[in-house]
Amino acid sequence: MINVTIIEDDEDIRKSLAILVNGTAGFECINCYSDCESAIAEIESDPPDVILMDIGLPGMSGIEGMRIIKNKLPEIDILILTVHEDNQRVFEALCAGACGYLIKDTQPGKLLDAIQEVRCGGAPMSSKIARMVVNSFKINPHEELTNRETEVLSQLCKGKSYKMIADTLFISEETVRRHIKNIYKKLQVGSKSEAVAKALKERLVST
Amino acid sequence: MINVTIIEDDEDIRKSLAILVNGTAGFECINCYSDCESAIAEIESDPPDVILMDIGLPGMSGIEGMRIIKNKLPEIDILILTVHEDNQRVFEALCAGACGYLIKDTQPGKLLDAIQEVRCGGAPMSSKIARMVVNSFKINPHEELTNRETEVLSQLCKGKSYKMIADTLFISEETVRRHIKNIYKKLQVGSKSEAVAKALKERLVST
DNA sequence: AAATCAATAACCCGAATGGGGCATATTTAT
DNA sequence: ATAAATATGCCCCATTCGGGTTATTGATTT
């Protein structure tokens, strides 16, 4: 038996979800909330296995609410159920600890599968979301950088100093300095830490 | 009709896969290879829509082969089919441009679904893999760092200088230096770029 | 043949960074 | 109440870094 709690502000959707969950053997909806604040207040006294959660809620956002809930009860699996498929929200949700991310037009059967799946150690995602997530790993070399510059940038991302890079690449420290100056110009940054931050965030080099 | 190419060194598996694919309406296996080298040599003359690919191949590894193939023909979707579920290989494959990652005990029906799915813009993954991928986004604060230190580290990861951090946090530059010294000791690093690299790679801060 | 780009290397100089020690509130835990 | 942890601040000093300028060599392109 999987105990489910629903957090969703739209009453129609909330009720439909509850009916779907309660109408299926092996699933039970033990609580419904229309906002995070009330969910947070009560959740510890009656913790579910899985939370189905909207993001666009009145008051505290689902993302923020998720952080708080995950902090209190880390073992709960939280499944996001929303209309938002924009990069920022998806990745914010995952960073905050969501275990899955479904868009609202998911078929009822698939939704139940997803709840099952998340309990079995999976991470159900809608197709488009899964592709976004997978694509976010892909290396994206900056096309202005030359091969040598990319090599140097990669060394920078290991936290190396000019001197260490020079020794690794068998060139003089001055040449390293030159490459780094060019990298800064092309990436429009002005320091090692800025360059490393940009390179890692935008996956300009293979880690 | 989805055209599939298989790269797999085990003859039994290769033939079974080909039979499965060819025996299903809407799918056709147009080529089979037992190693990347031969696949790379011929692939451009007969490009498929999807490649089913093993990782542990004789000669060139599947990862390396994938890089080369993706470079020649970026529009091909590559589905990894392997027994390896270790972190390193999974993430290397995704960084090299894999669109999906299935383990070899996947049911034949699910495998065909996955091929379909990848062609429709999805990214099919086995449960465990999907969870690994999703978990890799989760913020993982370093437990030794104090709140203030985490705040400072987060500023470092934006590429800020001591002075800029001081202005942002309304403290003196000297205090910023103090916090950073403590951060270095706890993270066992010795420079801003090293700290930023470690923090971003290990997701010690929210980006 | 001329021109452009990539990679190499050097010099100067001032600003930023990193390591050491020291000190004092403030908060938290015992 | 006292001890420990945290956040704040300052000093000294050596090293690293970042910006500017210039130059040579080889490869690629026009």
Short mmCIF file of C-alpha atoms (C1' of nucleotides) in Angstrom, two decimals:
data_model
loop_
_atom_site.label_atom_id
_atom_site.label_comp_id
_atom_site.label_asym_id
_atom_site.label_seq_id
_atom_site.Cartn_x
_atom_site.Cartn_y
_atom_site.Cartn_z
CA MET A 1 0.00 0.00 0.00
CA ILE A 2 1.43 3.36 -1.07
CA ASN A 3 0.27 6.36 0.94
CA VAL A 4 -0.05 9.51 -1.13
CA THR A 5 -0.49 13.16 -0.19
CA ILE A 6 -1.59 15.71 -2.76
CA ILE A 7 -0.67 19.40 -2.77
CA GLU A 8 -2.55 21.24 -5.51
CA ASP A 9 -4.46 24.49 -5.44
CA ASP A 10 -6.99 23.75 -8.20
CA GLU A 11 -9.87 22.06 -6.45
CA ASP A 12 -11.07 20.09 -9.49
CA ILE A 13 -7.66 18.66 -10.18
CA ARG A 14 -7.05 17.95 -6.53
CA LYS A 15 -10.28 16.02 -6.19
CA SER A 16 -9.80 14.13 -9.43
CA LEU A 17 -6.35 13.07 -8.35
CA ALA A 18 -7.63 11.93 -4.97
CA ILE A 19 -10.39 9.91 -6.61
CA LEU A 20 -7.94 8.35 -9.03
CA VAL A 21 -5.54 7.39 -6.26
CA ASN A 22 -8.20 6.16 -3.86
CA GLY A 23 -9.94 4.24 -6.59
CA THR A 24 -6.90 2.11 -7.30
CA ALA A 25 -5.92 -0.94 -5.30
CA GLY A 26 -2.58 -0.51 -3.58
CA PHE A 27 -2.83 3.28 -3.42
CA GLU A 28 -4.36 5.53 -0.81
CA CYS A 29 -4.60 9.29 -0.68
CA ILE A 30 -4.18 10.08 2.99
CA ASN A 31 -4.23 13.88 2.75
CA CYS A 32 -4.90 16.75 0.37
CA TYR A 33 -3.73 20.35 0.71
CA SER A 34 -4.28 23.41 -1.41
CA ASP A 35 -1.05 25.12 -0.35
CA CYS A 36 2.37 24.31 1.05
CA GLU A 37 1.92 26.18 4.31
CA SER A 38 -0.87 23.93 5.54
CA ALA A 39 0.86 20.83 4.20
CA ILE A 40 4.03 21.71 6.08
CA ALA A 41 2.10 22.31 9.28
CA GLU A 42 0.55 18.86 9.29
CA ILE A 43 2.81 16.62 7.28
CA GLU A 44 4.97 15.43 10.16
CA SER A 45 1.98 14.07 12.05
CA ASP A 46 0.88 11.98 9.08
CA PRO A 47 3.74 11.45 6.64
CA PRO A 48 2.96 9.83 3.28
CA ASP A 49 5.26 7.73 1.11
CA VAL A 50 4.84 9.97 -1.91
CA ILE A 51 3.75 13.57 -2.41
CA LEU A 52 2.14 14.67 -5.66
CA MET A 53 2.84 18.35 -5.89
CA ASP A 54 2.04 21.32 -8.04
CA ILE A 55 4.60 24.09 -8.49
CA GLY A 56 2.44 27.15 -9.11
CA LEU A 57 0.78 27.43 -5.73
CA PRO A 58 -0.64 30.47 -3.95
CA GLY A 59 1.73 31.70 -1.24
CA MET A 60 4.86 29.62 -0.96
CA SER A 61 5.95 28.07 -4.25
CA GLY A 62 6.09 24.33 -4.62
CA ILE A 63 9.86 24.50 -4.96
CA GLU A 64 10.30 26.33 -1.69
CA GLY A 65 7.77 24.07 0.02
CA MET A 66 9.60 21.03 -1.26
CA ARG A 67 12.86 22.25 0.27
CA ILE A 68 11.20 22.56 3.65
CA ILE A 69 9.41 19.23 3.47
CA LYS A 70 12.51 17.41 2.25
CA ASN A 71 14.38 18.92 5.14
CA LYS A 72 11.88 17.63 7.70
CA LEU A 73 11.24 14.27 6.06
CA PRO A 74 13.96 13.39 3.55
CA GLU A 75 12.64 9.89 2.92
CA ILE A 76 9.43 11.10 1.25
CA ASP A 77 9.51 10.89 -2.54
CA ILE A 78 8.18 14.03 -4.12
CA LEU A 79 6.71 13.92 -7.60
CA ILE A 80 6.17 17.21 -9.34
CA LEU A 81 2.99 17.47 -11.38
CA THR A 82 2.78 20.73 -13.26
CA VAL A 83 2.24 22.50 -16.55
CA HIS A 84 5.64 24.19 -16.41
CA GLU A 85 8.30 22.74 -18.67
CA ASP A 86 10.71 25.66 -18.68
CA ASN A 87 14.34 24.86 -17.98
CA GLN A 88 14.65 26.95 -14.90
CA ARG A 89 11.75 25.49 -12.99
CA VAL A 90 12.55 21.91 -13.89
CA PHE A 91 16.13 22.16 -12.72
CA GLU A 92 15.23 24.14 -9.62
CA ALA A 93 12.80 21.38 -8.68
CA LEU A 94 15.40 18.68 -9.19
CA CYS A 95 18.00 20.61 -7.21
CA ALA A 96 15.50 20.98 -4.39
CA GLY A 97 15.10 17.22 -4.26
CA ALA A 98 12.20 16.23 -6.53
CA CYS A 99 12.33 12.54 -7.47
CA GLY A 100 10.25 12.89 -10.62
CA TYR A 101 8.65 15.48 -12.84
CA LEU A 102 5.43 14.96 -14.77
CA ILE A 103 3.44 17.39 -16.86
CA LYS A 104 -0.24 17.69 -16.12
CA ASP A 105 -1.52 16.08 -19.29
CA THR A 106 -0.10 12.73 -18.14
CA GLN A 107 -2.61 9.89 -18.55
CA PRO A 108 -4.13 8.62 -15.28
CA GLY A 109 -2.65 5.18 -15.83
CA LYS A 110 0.81 6.62 -16.41
CA LEU A 111 0.48 8.73 -13.29
CA LEU A 112 -0.22 5.67 -11.17
CA ASP A 113 2.71 3.91 -12.85
CA ALA A 114 4.89 6.86 -11.96
CA ILE A 115 3.88 6.75 -8.30
CA GLN A 116 4.68 3.06 -8.27
CA GLU A 117 7.95 3.65 -10.04
CA VAL A 118 9.16 6.39 -7.75
CA ARG A 119 8.55 4.10 -4.78
CA CYS A 120 10.67 1.43 -6.44
CA GLY A 121 13.67 3.71 -6.73
CA GLY A 122 12.96 5.18 -10.15
CA ALA A 123 12.59 8.77 -11.29
CA PRO A 124 9.63 9.07 -13.63
CA MET A 125 9.70 12.01 -16.00
CA SER A 126 7.66 13.09 -18.97
CA SER A 127 9.48 12.53 -22.27
CA LYS A 128 10.35 16.12 -22.91
CA ILE A 129 11.58 16.66 -19.37
CA ALA A 130 13.73 13.53 -19.49
CA ARG A 131 15.32 14.76 -22.69
CA MET A 132 15.98 18.19 -21.18
CA VAL A 133 17.61 16.56 -18.20
CA VAL A 134 19.75 14.25 -20.30
CA ASN A 135 20.73 17.02 -22.68
CA SER A 136 21.91 19.13 -19.78
CA PHE A 137 24.86 16.75 -19.44
CA LYS A 138 26.03 17.11 -23.00
CA ILE A 139 29.36 18.83 -23.47
CA ASN A 140 28.98 22.11 -25.24
CA PRO A 141 32.39 23.38 -26.33
CA HIS A 142 32.58 27.11 -26.86
CA GLU A 143 33.08 27.45 -30.60
CA GLU A 144 35.33 30.51 -30.40
CA LEU A 145 37.90 28.73 -28.27
CA THR A 146 40.79 27.01 -30.02
CA ASN A 147 41.75 23.47 -29.11
CA ARG A 148 44.63 24.63 -27.00
CA GLU A 149 42.49 27.17 -25.20
CA THR A 150 39.90 24.51 -24.43
CA GLU A 151 42.67 22.35 -23.04
CA VAL A 152 43.86 25.17 -20.82
CA LEU A 153 40.31 25.91 -19.69
CA SER A 154 39.90 22.31 -18.79
CA GLN A 155 43.00 22.52 -16.60
CA LEU A 156 41.64 25.67 -14.96
CA CYS A 157 38.52 23.69 -14.08
CA LYS A 158 40.69 21.29 -12.15
CA GLY A 159 41.75 24.24 -10.03
CA LYS A 160 45.31 24.36 -11.38
CA SER A 161 47.61 27.37 -11.13
CA TYR A 162 49.42 28.91 -14.12
CA LYS A 163 52.56 27.12 -13.09
CA MET A 164 50.90 23.72 -12.77
CA ILE A 165 49.23 24.11 -16.15
CA ALA A 166 52.53 25.07 -17.72
CA ASP A 167 54.14 21.93 -16.31
CA THR A 168 51.26 19.72 -17.44
CA LEU A 169 51.16 21.04 -21.00
CA PHE A 170 54.95 21.42 -21.33
CA ILE A 171 54.80 25.09 -22.21
CA SER A 172 56.03 28.20 -20.44
CA GLU A 173 53.98 29.94 -17.80
CA GLU A 174 53.92 32.97 -20.04
CA THR A 175 52.20 31.02 -22.76
CA VAL A 176 49.64 29.80 -20.28
CA ARG A 177 49.05 33.41 -19.33
CA ARG A 178 48.58 34.29 -22.97
CA HIS A 179 46.03 31.52 -23.55
CA ILE A 180 44.16 32.48 -20.42
CA LYS A 181 44.01 36.10 -21.49
CA ASN A 182 42.46 35.00 -24.76
CA ILE A 183 40.03 32.73 -22.95
CA TYR A 184 38.94 35.61 -20.73
CA LYS A 185 38.28 37.80 -23.74
CA LYS A 186 36.26 35.13 -25.51
CA LEU A 187 34.26 34.09 -22.46
CA GLN A 188 33.95 37.69 -21.33
CA VAL A 189 35.22 37.03 -17.86
CA GLY A 190 38.05 38.50 -15.85
CA SER A 191 39.32 35.91 -13.42
CA LYS A 192 40.01 32.24 -12.98
CA SER A 193 37.09 31.62 -10.70
CA GLU A 194 34.72 33.35 -13.10
CA ALA A 195 36.06 31.31 -15.99
CA VAL A 196 35.73 28.06 -14.04
CA ALA A 197 32.20 28.94 -12.94
CA LYS A 198 31.16 29.69 -16.51
CA ALA A 199 32.88 26.64 -17.97
CA LEU A 200 31.33 24.23 -15.49
CA LYS A 201 27.86 25.77 -15.52
CA GLU A 202 27.70 25.83 -19.31
CA ARG A 203 29.55 22.54 -19.71
CA LEU A 204 32.19 24.00 -21.99
CA VAL A 205 34.64 21.26 -21.01
CA SER A 206 34.44 17.62 -20.14
CA THR A 207 34.77 17.15 -16.43
CA MET B 1 9.56 3.42 -40.12
CA ILE B 2 12.48 3.74 -37.69
CA ASN B 3 15.86 2.61 -39.02
CA VAL B 4 18.06 1.07 -36.37
CA THR B 5 21.73 0.16 -36.29
CA ILE B 6 23.13 -2.15 -33.64
CA ILE B 7 26.67 -2.05 -32.25
CA GLU B 8 27.24 -4.98 -29.91
CA ASP B 9 30.11 -7.43 -29.69
CA ASP B 10 28.23 -10.42 -28.29
CA GLU B 11 26.96 -12.27 -31.33
CA ASP B 12 23.97 -13.87 -29.60
CA ILE B 13 22.74 -10.59 -28.22
CA ARG B 14 23.37 -8.80 -31.49
CA LYS B 15 21.38 -11.33 -33.48
CA SER B 16 18.55 -11.42 -30.94
CA LEU B 17 18.28 -7.67 -31.05
CA ALA B 18 18.25 -7.65 -34.83
CA ILE B 19 15.51 -10.27 -34.90
CA LEU B 20 13.48 -8.37 -32.34
CA VAL B 21 13.77 -5.12 -34.26
CA ASN B 22 13.16 -6.65 -37.68
CA GLY B 23 10.26 -8.67 -36.39
CA THR B 24 8.34 -5.59 -35.34
CA ALA B 25 6.28 -3.46 -37.69
CA GLY B 26 7.61 0.07 -37.97
CA PHE B 27 11.19 -0.91 -37.08
CA GLU B 28 14.01 -2.05 -39.28
CA CYS B 29 17.54 -3.02 -38.39
CA ILE B 30 19.58 -1.72 -41.30
CA ASN B 31 23.05 -2.64 -39.99
CA CYS B 32 24.84 -4.55 -37.26
CA TYR B 33 28.43 -4.10 -36.13
CA SER B 34 30.50 -5.86 -33.53
CA ASP B 35 32.81 -2.91 -32.89
CA CYS B 36 32.89 0.86 -33.20
CA GLU B 37 35.69 1.00 -35.73
CA SER B 38 33.73 -0.79 -38.43
CA ALA B 39 30.57 1.09 -37.55
CA ILE B 40 32.35 4.42 -37.90
CA ALA B 41 33.81 3.42 -41.24
CA GLU B 42 30.42 2.70 -42.78
CA ILE B 43 27.88 4.70 -40.86
CA GLU B 44 27.95 7.79 -43.01
CA SER B 45 27.02 5.86 -46.12
CA ASP B 46 23.95 4.38 -44.46
CA PRO B 47 22.92 6.47 -41.46
CA PRO B 48 20.17 5.09 -39.17
CA ASP B 49 17.70 7.05 -37.05
CA VAL B 50 18.72 5.31 -33.86
CA ILE B 51 21.79 3.39 -32.75
CA LEU B 52 21.56 0.73 -30.07
CA MET B 53 24.98 0.55 -28.57
CA ASP B 54 26.94 -1.45 -26.06
CA ILE B 55 29.63 0.24 -23.97
CA GLY B 56 32.07 -2.57 -23.27
CA LEU B 57 33.31 -3.23 -26.78
CA PRO B 58 36.62 -4.67 -27.97
CA GLY B 59 38.93 -1.92 -29.23
CA MET B 60 37.41 1.51 -29.01
CA SER B 61 34.95 1.90 -26.13
CA GLY B 62 31.35 2.71 -26.85
CA ILE B 63 31.77 6.09 -25.21
CA GLU B 64 34.64 7.07 -27.46
CA GLY B 65 32.85 5.67 -30.50
CA MET B 66 29.77 7.63 -29.63
CA ARG B 67 31.75 10.87 -29.51
CA ILE B 68 33.03 10.24 -33.01
CA ILE B 69 29.68 9.20 -34.43
CA LYS B 70 27.87 12.12 -32.80
CA ASN B 71 30.46 14.40 -34.30
CA LYS B 72 29.89 13.08 -37.81
CA LEU B 73 26.12 12.70 -37.55
CA PRO B 74 24.73 14.70 -34.65
CA GLU B 75 21.09 14.00 -35.54
CA ILE B 76 21.33 10.29 -34.79
CA ASP B 77 19.84 9.31 -31.43
CA ILE B 78 22.09 6.94 -29.55
CA LEU B 79 20.64 4.57 -27.00
CA ILE B 80 23.08 2.87 -24.66
CA LEU B 81 22.29 -0.72 -23.87
CA THR B 82 24.67 -2.15 -21.30
CA VAL B 83 25.15 -3.98 -18.05
CA HIS B 84 27.13 -1.12 -16.50
CA GLU B 85 25.27 1.02 -14.01
CA ASP B 86 28.23 2.66 -12.31
CA ASN B 87 28.10 6.42 -11.94
CA GLN B 88 31.14 7.15 -13.98
CA ARG B 89 30.13 5.29 -17.10
CA VAL B 90 26.56 6.53 -17.04
CA PHE B 91 27.55 10.15 -16.80
CA GLU B 92 30.37 9.80 -19.30
CA ALA B 93 27.88 8.39 -21.78
CA LEU B 94 25.44 11.22 -21.22
CA CYS B 95 28.19 13.83 -21.53
CA ALA B 96 29.24 12.24 -24.81
CA GLY B 97 25.73 12.71 -26.15
CA ALA B 98 23.74 9.54 -25.41
CA CYS B 99 19.99 10.15 -25.59
CA GLY B 100 19.02 7.24 -23.38
CA TYR B 101 20.50 4.55 -21.19
CA LEU B 102 19.04 1.09 -20.72
CA ILE B 103 20.39 -1.88 -18.83
CA LYS B 104 20.53 -5.18 -20.65
CA ASP B 105 17.83 -6.94 -18.71
CA THR B 106 15.24 -4.59 -20.25
CA GLN B 107 12.18 -6.47 -21.57
CA PRO B 108 11.97 -6.69 -25.37
CA GLY B 109 8.73 -4.74 -25.38
CA LYS B 110 10.22 -1.98 -23.26
CA LEU B 111 13.21 -1.82 -25.54
CA LEU B 112 11.03 -1.21 -28.56
CA ASP B 113 9.10 1.39 -26.58
CA ALA B 114 12.38 3.08 -25.76
CA ILE B 115 13.43 3.23 -29.40
CA GLN B 116 10.07 4.75 -30.24
CA GLU B 117 10.36 7.17 -27.36
CA VAL B 118 13.82 8.38 -28.20
CA ARG B 119 12.63 9.16 -31.74
CA CYS B 120 9.78 11.22 -30.30
CA GLY B 121 12.12 13.47 -28.33
CA GLY B 122 12.26 11.51 -25.12
CA ALA B 123 15.17 10.08 -23.18
CA PRO B 124 14.35 6.55 -22.02
CA MET B 125 16.29 5.34 -19.02
CA SER B 126 16.09 2.33 -16.74
CA SER B 127 14.62 3.19 -13.33
CA LYS B 128 17.84 3.07 -11.42
CA ILE B 129 19.68 5.13 -14.01
CA ALA B 130 16.94 7.75 -14.06
CA ARG B 131 17.16 8.06 -10.31
CA MET B 132 20.94 8.40 -10.44
CA VAL B 133 20.60 11.13 -13.01
CA VAL B 134 17.94 13.00 -11.08
CA ASN B 135 19.83 12.65 -7.82
CA SER B 136 22.91 14.15 -9.39
CA PHE B 137 21.10 17.51 -9.38
CA LYS B 138 20.34 17.50 -5.70
CA ILE B 139 22.17 20.09 -3.66
CA ASN B 140 24.60 18.49 -1.27
CA PRO B 141 25.80 21.07 1.25
CA HIS B 142 29.13 20.28 2.84
CA GLU B 143 28.26 19.55 6.45
CA GLU B 144 31.42 21.06 7.91
CA LEU B 145 30.74 24.47 6.39
CA THR B 146 28.83 26.99 8.48
CA ASN B 147 25.92 28.90 6.99
CA ARG B 148 28.01 31.98 6.48
CA GLU B 149 30.78 29.99 4.83
CA THR B 150 28.28 28.37 2.48
CA GLU B 151 27.02 31.82 1.62
CA VAL B 152 30.53 33.00 0.84
CA LEU B 153 31.25 29.88 -1.20
CA SER B 154 28.12 30.51 -3.18
CA GLN B 155 29.39 34.00 -3.98
CA LEU B 156 32.74 32.57 -5.04
CA CYS B 157 30.86 30.33 -7.46
CA LYS B 158 29.45 33.41 -9.11
CA GLY B 159 33.04 34.44 -9.83
CA LYS B 160 33.04 37.33 -7.36
CA SER B 161 36.20 38.95 -5.94
CA TYR B 162 36.82 39.44 -2.23
CA LYS B 163 35.75 43.05 -2.53
CA MET B 164 32.52 42.26 -4.34
CA ILE B 165 31.62 39.60 -1.79
CA ALA B 166 32.32 42.03 1.03
CA ASP B 167 29.98 44.58 -0.53
CA THR B 168 27.25 42.01 -1.12
CA LEU B 169 27.33 40.58 2.40
CA PHE B 170 27.97 43.92 4.12
CA ILE B 171 31.11 42.78 5.86
CA SER B 172 34.73 43.82 5.54
CA GLU B 173 37.04 42.37 2.95
CA GLU B 174 39.14 41.01 5.79
CA THR B 175 36.24 38.99 7.08
CA VAL B 176 35.63 37.60 3.64
CA ARG B 177 39.27 36.56 3.61
CA ARG B 178 38.82 34.94 6.99
CA HIS B 179 35.78 32.92 5.83
CA ILE B 180 37.54 31.90 2.65
CA LYS B 181 40.55 30.70 4.59
CA ASN B 182 38.26 28.51 6.67
CA ILE B 183 36.50 27.24 3.56
CA TYR B 184 39.83 26.29 2.01
CA LYS B 185 40.80 24.34 5.10
CA LYS B 186 37.49 22.46 5.22
CA LEU B 187 37.35 21.71 1.50
CA GLN B 188 41.07 21.02 1.41
CA VAL B 189 41.76 23.39 -1.44
CA GLY B 190 44.10 26.30 -1.83
CA SER B 191 42.62 28.75 -4.29
CA LYS B 192 39.38 30.29 -5.48
CA SER B 193 39.28 28.35 -8.70
CA GLU B 194 39.85 25.07 -6.91
CA ALA B 195 37.10 25.88 -4.43
CA VAL B 196 34.69 26.84 -7.21
CA ALA B 197 35.52 23.68 -9.16
CA LYS B 198 34.90 21.50 -6.13
CA ALA B 199 31.74 23.30 -5.10
CA LEU B 200 30.17 23.10 -8.53
CA LYS B 201 31.22 19.53 -9.27
CA GLU B 202 29.96 18.26 -5.93
CA ARG B 203 26.93 20.57 -5.88
CA LEU B 204 27.82 22.04 -2.52
CA VAL B 205 25.85 25.19 -3.31
CA SER B 206 22.70 26.02 -5.19
CA THR B 207 23.54 27.55 -8.52
"C1'" DA C 1 53.11 35.33 -52.32
"C1'" DA C 2 50.51 37.54 -48.88
"C1'" DA C 3 47.65 37.36 -45.19
"C1'" DT C 4 45.52 35.43 -41.28
"C1'" DC C 5 45.36 32.42 -37.33
"C1'" DA C 6 47.22 29.51 -33.69
"C1'" DA C 7 50.73 28.59 -30.54
"C1'" DT C 8 54.70 29.86 -28.45
"C1'" DA C 9 57.36 33.18 -25.33
"C1'" DA C 10 58.94 37.42 -22.87
"C1'" DC C 11 58.62 41.87 -19.96
"C1'" DC C 12 56.45 45.36 -16.73
"C1'" DC C 13 53.46 46.60 -13.09
"C1'" DG C 14 49.84 47.04 -9.94
"C1'" DA C 15 46.06 44.65 -7.84
"C1'" DA C 16 44.22 40.52 -5.92
"C1'" DT C 17 44.97 36.47 -3.48
"C1'" DG C 18 46.71 33.12 0.06
"C1'" DG C 19 49.10 31.89 4.51
"C1'" DG C 20 50.45 33.05 9.09
"C1'" DG C 21 49.08 34.88 13.54
"C1'" DC C 22 46.01 37.61 16.74
"C1'" DA C 23 41.75 39.59 18.87
"C1'" DT C 24 36.86 40.45 20.17
"C1'" DA C 25 31.93 40.06 20.15
"C1'" DT C 26 27.92 37.02 19.74
"C1'" DT C 27 25.61 32.88 19.69
"C1'" DT C 28 25.05 28.08 20.88
"C1'" DA C 29 25.63 24.16 23.49
"C1'" DT C 30 26.65 21.84 27.83
"C1'" DA D 1 27.54 29.71 34.10
"C1'" DT D 2 30.98 28.28 31.24
"C1'" DA D 3 32.90 26.42 27.26
"C1'" DA D 4 32.90 25.96 22.39
"C1'" DA D 5 31.71 27.50 18.01
"C1'" DT D 6 30.80 31.30 14.86
"C1'" DA D 7 31.28 35.74 12.85
"C1'" DT D 8 33.75 39.63 12.77
"C1'" DG D 9 38.06 42.37 12.08
"C1'" DC D 10 43.34 43.69 11.47
"C1'" DC D 11 48.41 43.15 10.30
"C1'" DC D 12 52.38 41.39 7.63
"C1'" DC D 13 54.31 39.40 3.60
"C1'" DA D 14 55.12 36.58 -0.36
"C1'" DT D 15 52.96 34.77 -4.41
"C1'" DT D 16 49.74 34.71 -7.99
"C1'" DC D 17 47.08 36.85 -11.13
"C1'" DG D 18 45.30 40.14 -14.74
"C1'" DG D 19 46.09 43.80 -18.20
"C1'" DG D 20 49.06 45.95 -21.44
"C1'" DT D 21 52.63 45.48 -25.14
"C1'" DT D 22 55.58 43.01 -28.48
"C1'" DA D 23 57.58 39.17 -31.21
"C1'" DT D 24 58.65 34.61 -33.63
"C1'" DT D 25 57.27 30.45 -35.81
"C1'" DG D 26 54.46 27.33 -38.41
"C1'" DA D 27 50.02 26.22 -40.68
"C1'" DT D 28 46.14 27.37 -43.35
"C1'" DT D 29 43.77 30.13 -46.46
"C1'" DT D 30 43.24 33.29 -50.12
#
